[in-house]
């Protein structure tokens, strides 16, 4: 079982100990591990453990941010040329909607999903619907994730579905999350899913992909 | 307090106790409780309205004033005037003629008047025929506070704090702006509600304390940008677009005659809305800067006005750097399992005990409300988190040390209050937003924490804050606690200066020219600053 030998690596990631995690990754690579093994058997199980801890009573933003930083730094070591993209998993657009610039949650989601092997296109903050649609037409994502901390973004989020349908993007799922949005239901927001955390987004994406494979 | 004691008060079916210190009469004691007695003469015995009945044997001999106002039957039935009766410990009184209830409370100068504030002398020329009073108003999202000034005598004569009626449209300003933007009717109603609340304050002050509202000839209003824009009924929609968050938002109303009519003040009264700094930084912040006199050459001063949207100002000796941090309402006790706003029943201070593992809790207003604490307010949460860190019950990452524990039960005589890991997480996020704001202002100005000469903490949350604990958990920068002043409502104090003094107005203009607004959304290092400030440990600013 190779996994046992990755135990320290996983522990450092979960502790958010960035320098130790990078050091351990470098050691493992030099002893013959591939980058993909470290992602599959190290980063992904660590993210999974964190996911299990992130029930609403246990949620701790700092833990996730520290893990994210450590995982991002390790990925830089593993793939100096760019990120590891699992072509099977597909593309996801992320945006903080027009009227809001609080994009911390979106950035964390991006980090977690990148670790999970998705190809992420980040449309940035204060992103208007037309920008989002243009990007969707260009990048052909299977889902878009939109976030907002303040309540003024709600009307904008409600309009996305129709705007996408008009461009023939009815098959693209819409996921909402963030301070204000997560207090509302998918029906109220006219979206497919409302996520409490970044891991919730992942769960929903697995559901979509699983559904398509059947 | 030599004279300290306790009286029992009956009002309708309710009974409560009130303590007194140096209050000269029962009316003054009642003024500090939620049940106030009616009065039309500010307690000099001229009106005879403040009737109370003494229910036990502490009945004093009637004064000449009481003999004049009260019938023989009333005097025999132990009815007296609250302004004439000297409080005696053990006295039991019944309020017969209670004041109309606006939910207001009396502001005393000591409630917010700052240690080192200097007050200018009134020098604004006034037309005597329009009246001698002036009113300063701090238009807050939760509370509206107002103070009445005698402009000739150059003194503060009365003050009230009252809940903002706009709360029916939601408690945060963004929700109110969205509502106003939805329909003209909503926008009109929001403006009306703010005007009504100010009208209620004026009515309460004038009817209770015996001042003629028609003699109010000047009104100055400060507030956060959203509130001022909603009051004027214009430009509030600009705040929905991030591109305007560092721009000036004009808050002016050309025709204020409906306002003077609504408030029953002098029709020629000069009503001035002190313009906001820009974006979400209101004139409440610039008034605070003025009131603390922090913008002095060669000095480095930091001002923090805590709230859902915390406004932060740093004076580096020549430039005023300002920003606002959307920390959320955790400091106001919102969203936490046992959190409540600072008010009656709130545990506002928690100490370690030498001879017990339980902590010692101090509750606000426990004398005249029920003695039971109802929850923990922001300053209490700061203490609790600092104590749990000290006791190694939680870590600097906000996790419980014992691996299966996810909450702490704070035991009090009146039951237990829970602090969960999630509560700590929420609190850490609010704290991080403020730490990030301070960090960016220090970075922008090139000031280091050790160079700060003075820190001013404003707002209700700041009043009961334990400074060493706040430094320990990283809510305030690492400085000598002695340089930190808890100032209370500096916005109101600054607004008073603007009302009475032209020098203060000139000073404000100068400060405005030296103000530099920082929009943290444009900072690429925001996430990194925020992450480092999430830790429950002394702030590290480079």
XYZ file of C-alpha atoms in Angstrom:
756
model
C 0.000 0.000 0.000
C 1.614 3.143 -1.223
C -0.989 5.209 0.568
C 0.591 4.602 3.979
C 3.793 6.196 2.775
C 1.793 9.293 1.879
C 0.388 9.619 5.395
C 2.768 12.387 6.472
C 2.081 14.239 3.247
C -1.677 14.116 3.880
C -1.178 15.193 7.497
C 0.885 18.240 6.474
C -1.775 19.205 3.936
C -4.551 18.879 6.501
C -2.580 20.861 9.048
C -2.116 23.513 6.378
C 1.626 23.326 6.943
C 2.689 24.671 3.585
C 6.491 24.328 3.787
C 6.369 20.807 5.252
C 3.850 19.669 2.626
C 6.026 21.010 -0.210
C 9.148 19.457 1.312
C 7.408 16.102 1.641
C 6.081 16.292 -1.939
C 9.596 16.950 -3.232
C 10.938 14.014 -1.221
C 8.230 11.685 -2.539
C 8.857 12.743 -6.150
C 12.574 12.127 -5.767
C 11.845 8.676 -4.344
C 9.903 7.745 -7.452
C 6.302 8.906 -7.019
C 4.540 10.504 -9.953
C 2.709 13.781 -9.738
C -0.534 12.024 -10.530
C -0.058 9.568 -7.635
C 0.444 12.458 -5.221
C -2.746 14.098 -6.460
C -4.853 10.912 -6.511
C -3.579 9.394 -3.259
C -2.517 12.521 -1.358
C -4.282 15.762 -2.216
C -7.641 14.249 -3.122
C -7.983 12.090 0.032
C -6.872 15.093 2.121
C -9.564 17.221 0.480
C -12.045 14.424 1.130
C -11.169 14.328 4.844
C -11.613 18.093 5.042
C -14.892 17.746 3.187
C -16.177 15.313 5.835
C -15.193 17.764 8.575
C -16.930 20.639 6.853
C -20.396 19.976 8.128
C -22.081 23.151 9.186
C -21.220 22.768 12.900
C -17.552 22.132 12.215
C -16.873 24.541 9.388
C -13.677 26.491 9.772
C -12.638 28.829 6.982
C -9.034 29.144 8.144
C -8.503 25.381 7.934
C -9.726 25.357 4.349
C -7.664 28.395 3.346
C -4.523 26.894 4.879
C -5.155 23.578 3.123
C -5.799 25.468 -0.103
C -2.543 27.369 0.179
C -0.558 24.186 0.909
C -2.252 22.255 -1.912
C -1.711 25.118 -4.373
C 1.989 25.327 -3.510
C 2.360 21.539 -3.861
C 0.609 21.649 -7.266
C 3.125 24.266 -8.397
C 5.919 21.822 -7.529
C 4.156 18.879 -9.165
C 3.220 20.708 -12.366
C 5.686 23.533 -12.870
C 4.231 24.207 -16.344
C 0.579 24.490 -15.337
C -2.222 22.680 -13.577
C -3.164 19.059 -13.820
C -6.339 18.872 -15.839
C -8.383 15.750 -15.908
C -10.019 15.969 -19.315
C -12.790 13.604 -18.205
C -13.962 16.038 -15.582
C -14.640 18.982 -17.845
C -14.748 22.756 -17.578
C -16.465 24.941 -14.988
C -16.934 28.721 -15.099
C -16.762 30.662 -11.840
C -17.801 34.281 -11.294
C -18.673 36.728 -8.547
C -21.702 38.469 -9.988
C -22.171 42.077 -10.984
C -22.751 44.270 -7.963
C -20.311 42.424 -5.743
C -16.556 42.324 -5.375
C -16.328 39.986 -2.392
C -14.766 37.014 -4.143
C -12.960 35.187 -1.354
C -15.497 32.328 -1.434
C -15.199 32.024 -5.211
C -11.389 31.861 -4.932
C -11.589 29.089 -2.335
C -14.021 27.140 -4.505
C -11.623 27.559 -7.429
C -8.764 26.185 -5.331
C -10.697 23.167 -4.078
C -12.055 22.279 -7.517
C -8.666 22.749 -9.164
C -7.277 20.242 -6.651
C -10.075 17.920 -7.710
C -8.917 18.080 -11.327
C -11.568 20.298 -12.919
C -10.625 22.864 -15.530
C -11.672 26.184 -14.026
C -12.262 29.406 -15.955
C -12.370 32.323 -13.535
C -14.500 35.214 -14.795
C -13.464 37.388 -11.867
C -15.587 39.687 -9.710
C -18.312 42.199 -10.527
C -18.924 40.026 -13.606
C -21.967 40.986 -15.671
C -24.264 38.413 -17.255
C -23.160 39.160 -20.826
C -19.500 38.528 -19.918
C -20.502 35.252 -18.290
C -22.532 34.183 -21.352
C -19.757 35.154 -23.785
C -17.316 33.069 -21.802
C -19.754 30.153 -21.645
C -20.216 30.218 -25.433
C -16.445 30.231 -25.874
C -15.386 27.667 -23.254
C -18.273 25.188 -23.388
C -18.500 24.474 -19.632
C -20.849 21.844 -18.223
C -21.691 24.113 -15.297
C -21.229 27.669 -14.037
C -20.762 28.593 -10.403
C -21.815 32.095 -9.304
C -21.257 33.710 -5.924
C -22.316 36.790 -4.007
C -21.894 38.012 -0.449
C -24.354 40.909 -0.505
C -28.047 40.806 -1.270
C -27.926 43.153 -4.251
C -26.660 40.344 -6.522
C -29.804 38.233 -6.116
C -31.761 39.805 -9.030
C -28.766 39.278 -11.344
C -28.467 35.604 -10.415
C -32.175 35.103 -11.169
C -31.636 36.308 -14.749
C -28.813 33.905 -15.645
C -30.969 30.916 -16.567
C -33.010 32.787 -19.155
C -29.953 34.494 -20.631
C -28.233 31.114 -21.000
C -31.303 29.494 -22.533
C -31.483 32.269 -25.121
C -27.948 31.383 -26.210
C -28.770 27.692 -26.477
C -26.934 26.871 -23.228
C -29.864 25.126 -21.561
C -27.772 22.049 -20.786
C -25.307 24.098 -18.662
C -26.102 23.728 -14.953
C -26.029 26.763 -12.660
C -24.701 26.552 -9.107
C -24.980 29.441 -6.636
C -23.117 29.989 -3.373
C -21.808 32.651 -1.022
C -23.080 34.759 1.894
C -26.462 35.892 0.605
C -27.126 33.312 -2.074
C -26.779 30.292 0.189
C -29.662 31.549 2.313
C -32.035 31.127 -0.626
C -33.427 28.050 -2.389
C -32.642 26.985 -5.982
C -36.252 27.869 -6.887
C -35.923 31.394 -5.466
C -32.705 31.927 -7.404
C -33.806 30.061 -10.547
C -30.667 27.922 -10.472
C -30.015 24.173 -10.344
C -28.220 23.993 -7.035
C -27.325 26.123 -4.019
C -24.055 25.145 -2.346
C -23.208 25.701 1.310
C -19.463 25.118 0.821
C -16.912 24.523 -1.936
C -17.167 20.792 -1.251
C -20.899 20.962 -1.844
C -20.121 22.223 -5.352
C -17.880 19.206 -5.914
C -20.590 16.816 -4.742
C -23.086 18.384 -7.107
C -20.616 18.253 -10.012
C -20.021 14.542 -9.388
C -23.775 14.074 -9.466
C -24.055 15.873 -12.825
C -21.139 13.956 -14.350
C -22.366 10.644 -12.957
C -25.769 11.291 -14.439
C -24.291 11.966 -17.849
C -22.158 8.843 -17.865
C -25.115 6.539 -17.341
C -20.836 56.751 44.616
C -21.734 57.716 48.183
C -25.418 57.769 47.510
C -25.766 54.371 45.788
C -28.958 52.485 46.448
C -31.840 50.659 44.860
C -35.499 51.442 44.363
C -38.338 49.193 43.279
C -40.516 50.394 40.414
C -44.003 49.211 39.517
C -45.384 50.032 36.094
C -48.641 48.352 35.065
C -48.136 44.690 35.883
C -44.357 44.928 35.752
C -41.972 45.251 38.636
C -38.299 45.977 38.384
C -35.444 47.459 40.329
C -33.246 50.395 39.439
C -30.037 51.435 41.089
C -29.149 55.050 41.595
C -25.964 56.914 42.268
C -25.874 60.667 42.326
C -29.251 61.209 40.715
C -30.981 64.069 42.515
C -34.550 62.877 42.059
C -36.680 59.887 41.038
C -37.252 61.415 37.580
C -33.544 61.264 36.854
C -33.451 57.644 38.000
C -36.415 56.790 35.765
C -34.860 58.600 32.793
C -32.216 55.884 32.717
C -34.725 53.035 32.705
C -36.995 51.857 29.878
C -40.024 53.301 31.758
C -39.847 57.052 31.855
C -42.276 59.403 33.522
C -44.122 62.093 31.578
C -42.759 65.579 31.957
C -43.009 68.906 30.227
C -40.485 71.008 32.083
C -37.209 69.021 32.276
C -37.798 68.440 35.958
C -37.827 71.908 37.504
C -41.272 71.466 39.040
C -43.118 73.781 36.654
C -45.417 71.301 34.925
C -46.681 68.881 37.581
C -46.936 66.005 35.090
C -44.423 63.539 36.490
C -46.775 61.865 38.953
C -45.704 58.791 40.870
C -47.134 57.004 43.900
C -45.016 55.786 46.761
C -46.190 52.283 47.671
C -44.287 51.679 50.898
C -43.572 53.799 53.942
C -40.786 55.876 52.366
C -43.243 58.713 51.702
C -41.544 62.089 52.025
C -43.277 65.243 53.210
C -44.703 67.062 50.181
C -42.650 69.974 48.881
C -44.192 73.369 48.213
C -44.207 72.554 44.498
C -46.091 69.314 45.112
C -48.617 71.080 47.323
C -49.205 73.497 44.461
C -49.681 70.863 41.735
C -51.321 67.982 43.573
C -54.762 67.751 45.221
C -55.135 67.059 48.944
C -56.519 63.626 48.038
C -53.474 62.854 45.910
C -51.101 64.021 48.608
C -52.884 61.818 51.177
C -52.652 58.853 48.780
C -48.864 59.189 48.678
C -48.864 60.663 45.154
C -45.782 62.809 44.563
C -43.854 64.367 41.673
C -40.859 62.347 40.437
C -38.812 65.537 40.055
C -39.311 66.419 43.722
C -38.696 63.087 45.441
C -35.127 62.308 46.471
C -34.405 58.592 45.936
C -33.954 56.547 49.100
C -32.775 52.971 49.041
C -35.691 50.583 49.535
C -38.280 52.999 48.198
C -41.069 51.368 46.143
C -42.764 53.617 43.618
C -45.473 53.265 40.996
C -45.291 55.253 37.759
C -48.719 56.823 37.274
C -48.157 59.122 34.321
C -45.708 57.349 32.023
C -44.182 59.019 28.994
C -45.339 58.059 25.498
C -43.212 55.067 24.584
C -40.910 55.529 21.621
C -38.430 52.934 22.791
C -35.999 55.770 23.253
C -33.340 56.092 25.892
C -31.764 59.206 27.322
C -28.212 59.979 26.213
C -26.082 61.452 28.945
C -22.851 63.238 28.093
C -20.932 60.523 29.939
C -22.444 57.885 27.646
C -20.320 58.943 24.739
C -18.406 62.059 25.591
C -14.814 61.243 25.030
C -11.974 61.646 27.396
C -9.834 63.823 25.207
C -12.326 65.478 22.944
C -12.067 69.192 22.827
C -15.198 71.096 22.192
C -15.157 74.287 20.167
C -17.070 77.336 21.280
C -20.270 78.069 19.417
C -19.501 80.718 16.822
C -21.977 80.202 14.006
C -24.022 83.376 13.685
C -27.709 82.651 14.109
C -30.736 84.716 13.449
C -32.280 85.056 16.907
C -35.809 85.228 15.653
C -35.539 81.698 14.255
C -34.834 80.167 17.618
C -31.968 79.350 19.880
C -31.763 75.575 19.679
C -29.777 73.352 17.387
C -30.051 69.598 16.872
C -27.270 67.162 15.956
C -28.361 63.829 14.518
C -26.367 60.650 13.947
C -28.428 58.653 11.479
C -27.365 55.066 12.090
C -28.815 51.931 10.502
C -29.848 50.498 13.864
C -30.141 53.542 16.115
C -30.722 57.209 15.514
C -29.108 59.403 18.162
C -29.749 63.090 18.576
C -28.596 65.818 20.916
C -30.230 69.207 21.456
C -28.003 72.250 21.940
C -28.678 75.670 23.332
C -26.726 77.640 20.758
C -26.620 80.844 22.812
C -25.571 79.277 26.055
C -23.196 77.010 24.113
C -24.262 73.865 25.926
C -25.752 70.470 25.297
C -29.170 70.276 26.932
C -30.765 66.951 26.055
C -30.287 63.798 24.035
C -32.010 60.586 22.984
C -31.240 57.367 21.201
C -34.068 55.590 19.389
C -34.403 52.561 17.083
C -34.443 53.412 13.376
C -37.902 52.590 12.023
C -36.385 51.587 8.680
C -35.635 48.247 10.352
C -38.954 46.993 8.949
C -37.165 46.961 5.562
C -34.353 44.769 6.898
C -31.484 45.345 9.257
C -28.616 45.844 6.814
C -28.321 48.827 4.504
C -27.845 46.807 1.301
C -31.236 45.144 1.789
C -32.800 48.582 2.276
C -31.124 49.975 -0.830
C -32.290 46.998 -2.892
C -35.847 47.588 -1.600
C -35.667 51.298 -2.478
C -34.368 50.419 -5.924
C -37.305 48.060 -6.509
C -39.997 50.733 -6.374
C -40.477 54.433 -5.905
C -43.027 53.623 -3.204
C -40.413 51.714 -1.182
C -37.879 54.511 -1.598
C -40.427 57.070 -0.473
C -41.415 54.960 2.521
C -37.768 54.473 3.579
C -37.190 58.219 3.470
C -40.419 58.791 5.413
C -39.433 56.253 8.083
C -36.100 57.982 8.681
C -37.865 61.360 8.862
C -40.470 59.926 11.250
C -37.805 58.498 13.530
C -36.000 61.843 13.694
C -39.410 63.486 14.291
C -40.044 61.114 17.192
C -36.702 62.001 18.754
C -37.490 65.703 18.494
C -40.981 65.193 19.930
C -39.608 63.041 22.747
C -36.914 65.543 23.704
C -39.128 68.609 23.463
C -42.261 67.194 25.112
C -40.341 65.433 27.882
C -37.816 68.054 28.697
C -39.898 71.111 27.957
C -38.347 72.790 24.928
C -40.250 74.509 22.166
C -39.502 72.631 18.917
C -40.240 75.818 16.909
C -37.106 77.270 18.462
C -34.957 74.665 16.699
C -33.263 76.768 14.045
C -30.471 74.461 12.900
C -30.155 70.716 12.316
C -26.960 68.886 11.346
C -27.137 65.271 10.227
C -24.281 62.781 9.858
C -24.602 59.140 8.906
C -23.402 56.328 6.743
C -23.726 56.959 3.014
C -26.602 54.532 2.488
C -28.701 56.070 5.247
C -28.112 59.641 4.061
C -28.928 58.704 0.465
C -32.126 56.945 1.570
C -33.096 59.933 3.708
C -32.732 62.265 0.721
C -34.410 59.744 -1.554
C -31.738 59.941 -4.232
C -28.526 58.354 -5.488
C -28.931 55.324 -3.244
C -28.930 53.129 -6.365
C -25.328 54.210 -7.058
C -24.258 52.155 -4.061
C -25.350 48.984 -5.853
C -22.451 49.328 -8.312
C -18.934 48.531 -7.081
C -17.475 51.132 -9.448
C -19.030 53.792 -7.195
C -17.630 52.383 -3.974
C -14.752 54.824 -3.938
C -16.638 57.708 -5.546
C -18.493 60.605 -4.011
C -22.197 59.976 -3.572
C -24.131 63.192 -3.451
C -26.637 63.250 -0.604
C -28.597 66.462 -0.755
C -32.224 67.425 -0.674
C -33.205 70.723 -2.269
C -36.554 71.247 -0.642
C -36.480 70.486 3.044
C -39.656 72.396 3.901
C -41.625 69.118 4.250
C -39.004 68.086 6.805
C -39.372 71.145 9.005
C -43.147 70.725 8.781
C -42.986 67.053 9.739
C -40.631 67.705 12.618
C -42.627 70.767 13.857
C -39.440 72.823 13.980
C -38.887 76.378 12.799
C -39.865 76.600 9.093
C -36.709 78.618 8.413
C -34.436 76.137 10.172
C -31.213 75.406 8.384
C -30.959 71.655 7.814
C -27.542 70.455 6.834
C -26.652 66.964 5.709
C -22.928 66.522 6.219
C -21.751 64.943 2.947
C -20.320 61.414 3.084
C -16.637 60.845 2.282
C -17.359 58.527 -0.646
C -18.559 55.015 -1.376
C -19.697 53.372 1.831
C -17.636 55.724 3.988
C -20.149 58.093 5.511
C -19.954 61.416 7.266
C -20.241 59.491 10.527
C -16.588 58.556 9.998
C -15.421 62.075 9.125
C -17.355 63.384 12.152
C -15.548 60.804 14.277
C -12.192 61.958 12.920
C -13.141 65.497 13.852
C -14.408 64.567 17.323
C -11.275 62.655 18.253
C -9.030 65.435 16.884
C -6.862 62.634 15.483
C -5.691 64.474 12.355
C -2.884 66.358 14.054
C 0.396 67.101 12.272
C 3.170 64.667 13.095
C 0.900 62.170 14.859
C -0.144 58.682 13.781
C -3.656 57.747 14.839
C -6.043 54.918 14.040
C -9.820 55.091 14.365
C -12.134 52.069 14.237
C -15.902 52.432 14.115
C -17.194 48.907 14.651
C -20.377 47.710 12.991
C -21.667 45.338 10.316
C -19.636 47.527 8.018
C -16.628 48.618 10.068
C -15.124 51.928 8.995
C -11.420 52.399 9.574
C -9.346 55.580 9.340
C -5.586 55.943 9.693
C -3.946 59.351 9.989
C -0.248 59.091 9.116
C 0.647 62.670 10.058
C -0.403 64.253 6.789
C -2.866 61.980 4.974
C -6.047 60.312 6.187
C -6.366 56.773 4.776
C -9.859 55.327 5.040
C -11.541 52.063 4.135
C -14.556 50.020 5.089
C -14.576 46.333 5.930
C -17.695 44.216 5.475
C -17.128 42.061 8.532
C -20.741 41.064 9.085
C -22.786 41.450 12.236
C -20.882 39.036 14.545
C -19.678 41.928 16.747
C -23.313 42.862 17.237
C -23.963 39.313 18.403
C -25.884 38.330 15.257
C -25.602 34.852 13.793
C -23.906 33.290 16.846
C -25.636 30.495 18.823
C -25.778 32.537 22.016
C -25.185 35.987 20.557
C -27.369 39.006 21.279
C -26.800 42.742 20.712
C -25.262 44.755 23.557
C -28.326 45.592 25.634
C -30.288 44.396 28.659
C -29.510 40.771 29.452
C -26.274 40.678 27.457
C -23.129 39.211 29.000
C -20.686 41.973 28.044
C -17.654 40.998 30.076
C -16.212 37.648 31.149
C -13.344 37.126 33.613
C -11.366 34.112 34.729
C -11.907 33.074 38.318
C -9.082 32.271 40.740
C -10.882 29.566 42.626
C -13.234 28.023 40.100
C -12.921 26.592 36.597
C -16.067 28.537 35.688
C -15.734 32.030 34.301
C -17.324 35.068 35.903
C -19.934 36.754 33.708
C -21.039 40.370 33.905
C -24.444 41.210 32.485
C -25.777 44.556 31.274
C -28.663 46.204 33.176
C -29.235 43.218 35.352
C -30.815 45.381 38.032
C -33.974 46.579 36.463
C -34.635 43.915 33.910
C -34.757 40.278 34.746
C -31.506 39.267 36.380
C -31.106 36.388 33.986
C -28.536 36.816 31.237
C -30.086 36.162 27.832
C -26.964 35.799 25.718
C -23.482 37.081 24.984
C -22.767 40.310 23.097
C -19.688 41.112 20.975
C -17.384 42.272 23.770
C -18.322 39.174 25.819
C -17.442 36.926 22.867
C -14.013 38.607 22.636
C -13.405 37.849 26.330
C -14.664 34.280 26.058
C -12.480 33.472 23.043
C -9.409 35.001 24.717
C -10.068 32.986 27.902
C -10.535 29.749 25.943
C -7.229 30.395 24.158
C -5.514 31.024 27.507
C -6.931 27.821 28.912
C -5.793 25.863 25.814
C -9.373 24.825 25.177
C -9.197 26.203 21.631
C -6.243 26.738 19.288
C -5.210 29.807 17.339
C -6.844 28.174 14.305
C -10.184 28.268 16.091
C -10.352 24.522 16.648
C -11.103 22.766 19.915
C -8.068 21.026 21.340
C -10.005 18.008 22.494
C -10.548 16.143 19.250
C -14.165 15.180 19.838
C -15.296 18.543 21.142
C -17.017 21.075 18.943
C -18.480 23.469 21.437
C -18.000 25.081 24.818
C -20.735 25.574 27.406
C -20.398 28.818 29.335
C -21.968 28.095 32.717
C -23.764 30.940 34.476
C -26.120 30.967 37.427
C -28.947 31.214 34.902
C -28.101 28.350 32.605
C -25.578 27.615 29.925
C -24.603 29.469 26.787
C -22.999 27.609 23.906
C -20.071 28.699 21.777
C -19.652 26.325 18.821
C -16.760 25.873 16.438
C -18.980 27.465 13.825
C -19.524 30.523 16.071
C -15.776 30.859 16.451
C -15.397 30.568 12.666
C -17.949 33.352 12.098
C -16.255 35.550 14.659
C -12.844 34.885 13.094
C -14.173 36.004 9.718
C -15.480 39.291 11.099
C -12.227 39.838 12.919
C -10.227 39.012 9.781
C -12.103 41.593 7.713
C -11.108 44.297 10.181
C -7.532 43.083 10.543
C -7.267 43.077 6.754
C -8.555 46.660 6.630
C -6.034 47.794 9.244
C -3.299 45.886 7.411
C -4.010 47.587 4.076
C -4.191 51.054 5.626
C -0.835 50.477 7.343
C 0.623 49.142 4.104
C -0.749 52.016 1.996
C 0.528 54.662 4.391
C 3.830 52.960 5.195
C 3.111 53.255 8.927
C 4.093 50.362 11.224
C 2.033 49.416 14.277
C 4.690 50.640 16.730
C 4.449 54.127 15.239
C 0.772 54.503 16.154
C 0.411 57.173 18.837
C -3.250 56.649 19.545
C -6.141 54.320 18.715
C -9.770 55.404 19.000
C -12.464 52.728 19.239
C -15.943 53.997 18.459
C -19.431 52.538 18.520
C -21.478 50.570 21.040
C -19.308 47.459 20.706
C -16.210 49.410 21.643
C -17.666 50.662 24.918
C -17.168 47.440 26.873
C -14.222 46.019 24.973
C -11.416 44.439 27.001
C -8.352 45.875 25.258
C -5.705 43.301 26.273
C -8.051 40.497 25.159
C -8.763 42.269 21.855
C -5.013 42.541 21.226
C -4.432 38.923 22.213
C -6.857 37.560 19.615
C -5.712 39.970 16.892
C -8.725 42.266 16.741
C -6.512 45.279 17.452
C -2.853 45.801 16.514
C -0.153 45.043 19.071
C 0.293 48.372 20.856
C 0.526 49.606 24.405
C -3.090 49.288 25.706
C -2.752 52.731 27.280
C -2.853 54.428 23.891
C -6.299 52.993 23.163
C -9.376 55.078 23.954
C -12.910 53.691 24.038
C -14.900 56.660 22.810
C -18.518 55.600 22.256
C -20.453 57.590 19.674
C -17.865 59.906 18.118
C -20.077 60.480 15.069
C -22.573 62.304 17.245
C -19.859 64.269 19.063
C -18.385 65.361 15.707
C -21.821 66.284 14.417
C -22.306 68.538 17.456
C -19.042 70.301 16.682
C -20.199 70.883 13.105
C -23.502 72.242 14.361
C -21.996 74.840 16.637
C -18.651 75.798 15.184
C -17.499 77.215 11.864
C -13.915 76.332 12.794
C -14.908 72.676 12.947
C -16.438 72.940 9.491
C -13.241 74.441 8.107
C -11.282 71.687 9.758
C -13.509 69.043 8.213
C -12.940 70.585 4.771
C -9.179 70.399 5.302
C -9.398 66.786 6.431
C -11.497 65.942 3.367
C -8.837 67.312 1.054
C -6.296 65.033 2.685
C -8.471 61.917 2.595
C -7.499 58.924 0.523
C -10.068 56.164 0.115
C -8.712 52.619 -0.195
C -10.834 50.010 -1.951
C -9.609 46.662 -0.675
C -11.384 44.871 -3.542
C -8.618 46.097 -5.834
C -5.848 44.604 -3.708
C -4.415 41.396 -5.193
C -3.096 40.401 -1.773
C -6.516 40.586 -0.139
C -6.989 36.815 0.259
C -3.542 36.418 1.799
C -4.071 39.288 4.273
C -7.459 37.878 5.142
C -6.133 34.359 5.735
C -3.385 35.577 8.071
C -5.888 37.681 9.993
C -8.218 34.748 10.562
C -5.819 33.338 13.178
C -6.691 33.982 16.804
C -3.313 35.453 17.683
C -1.728 38.886 17.990
C -1.853 40.770 14.704
C 1.215 40.562 12.526
C 1.546 43.624 10.363
C 4.689 44.408 8.531
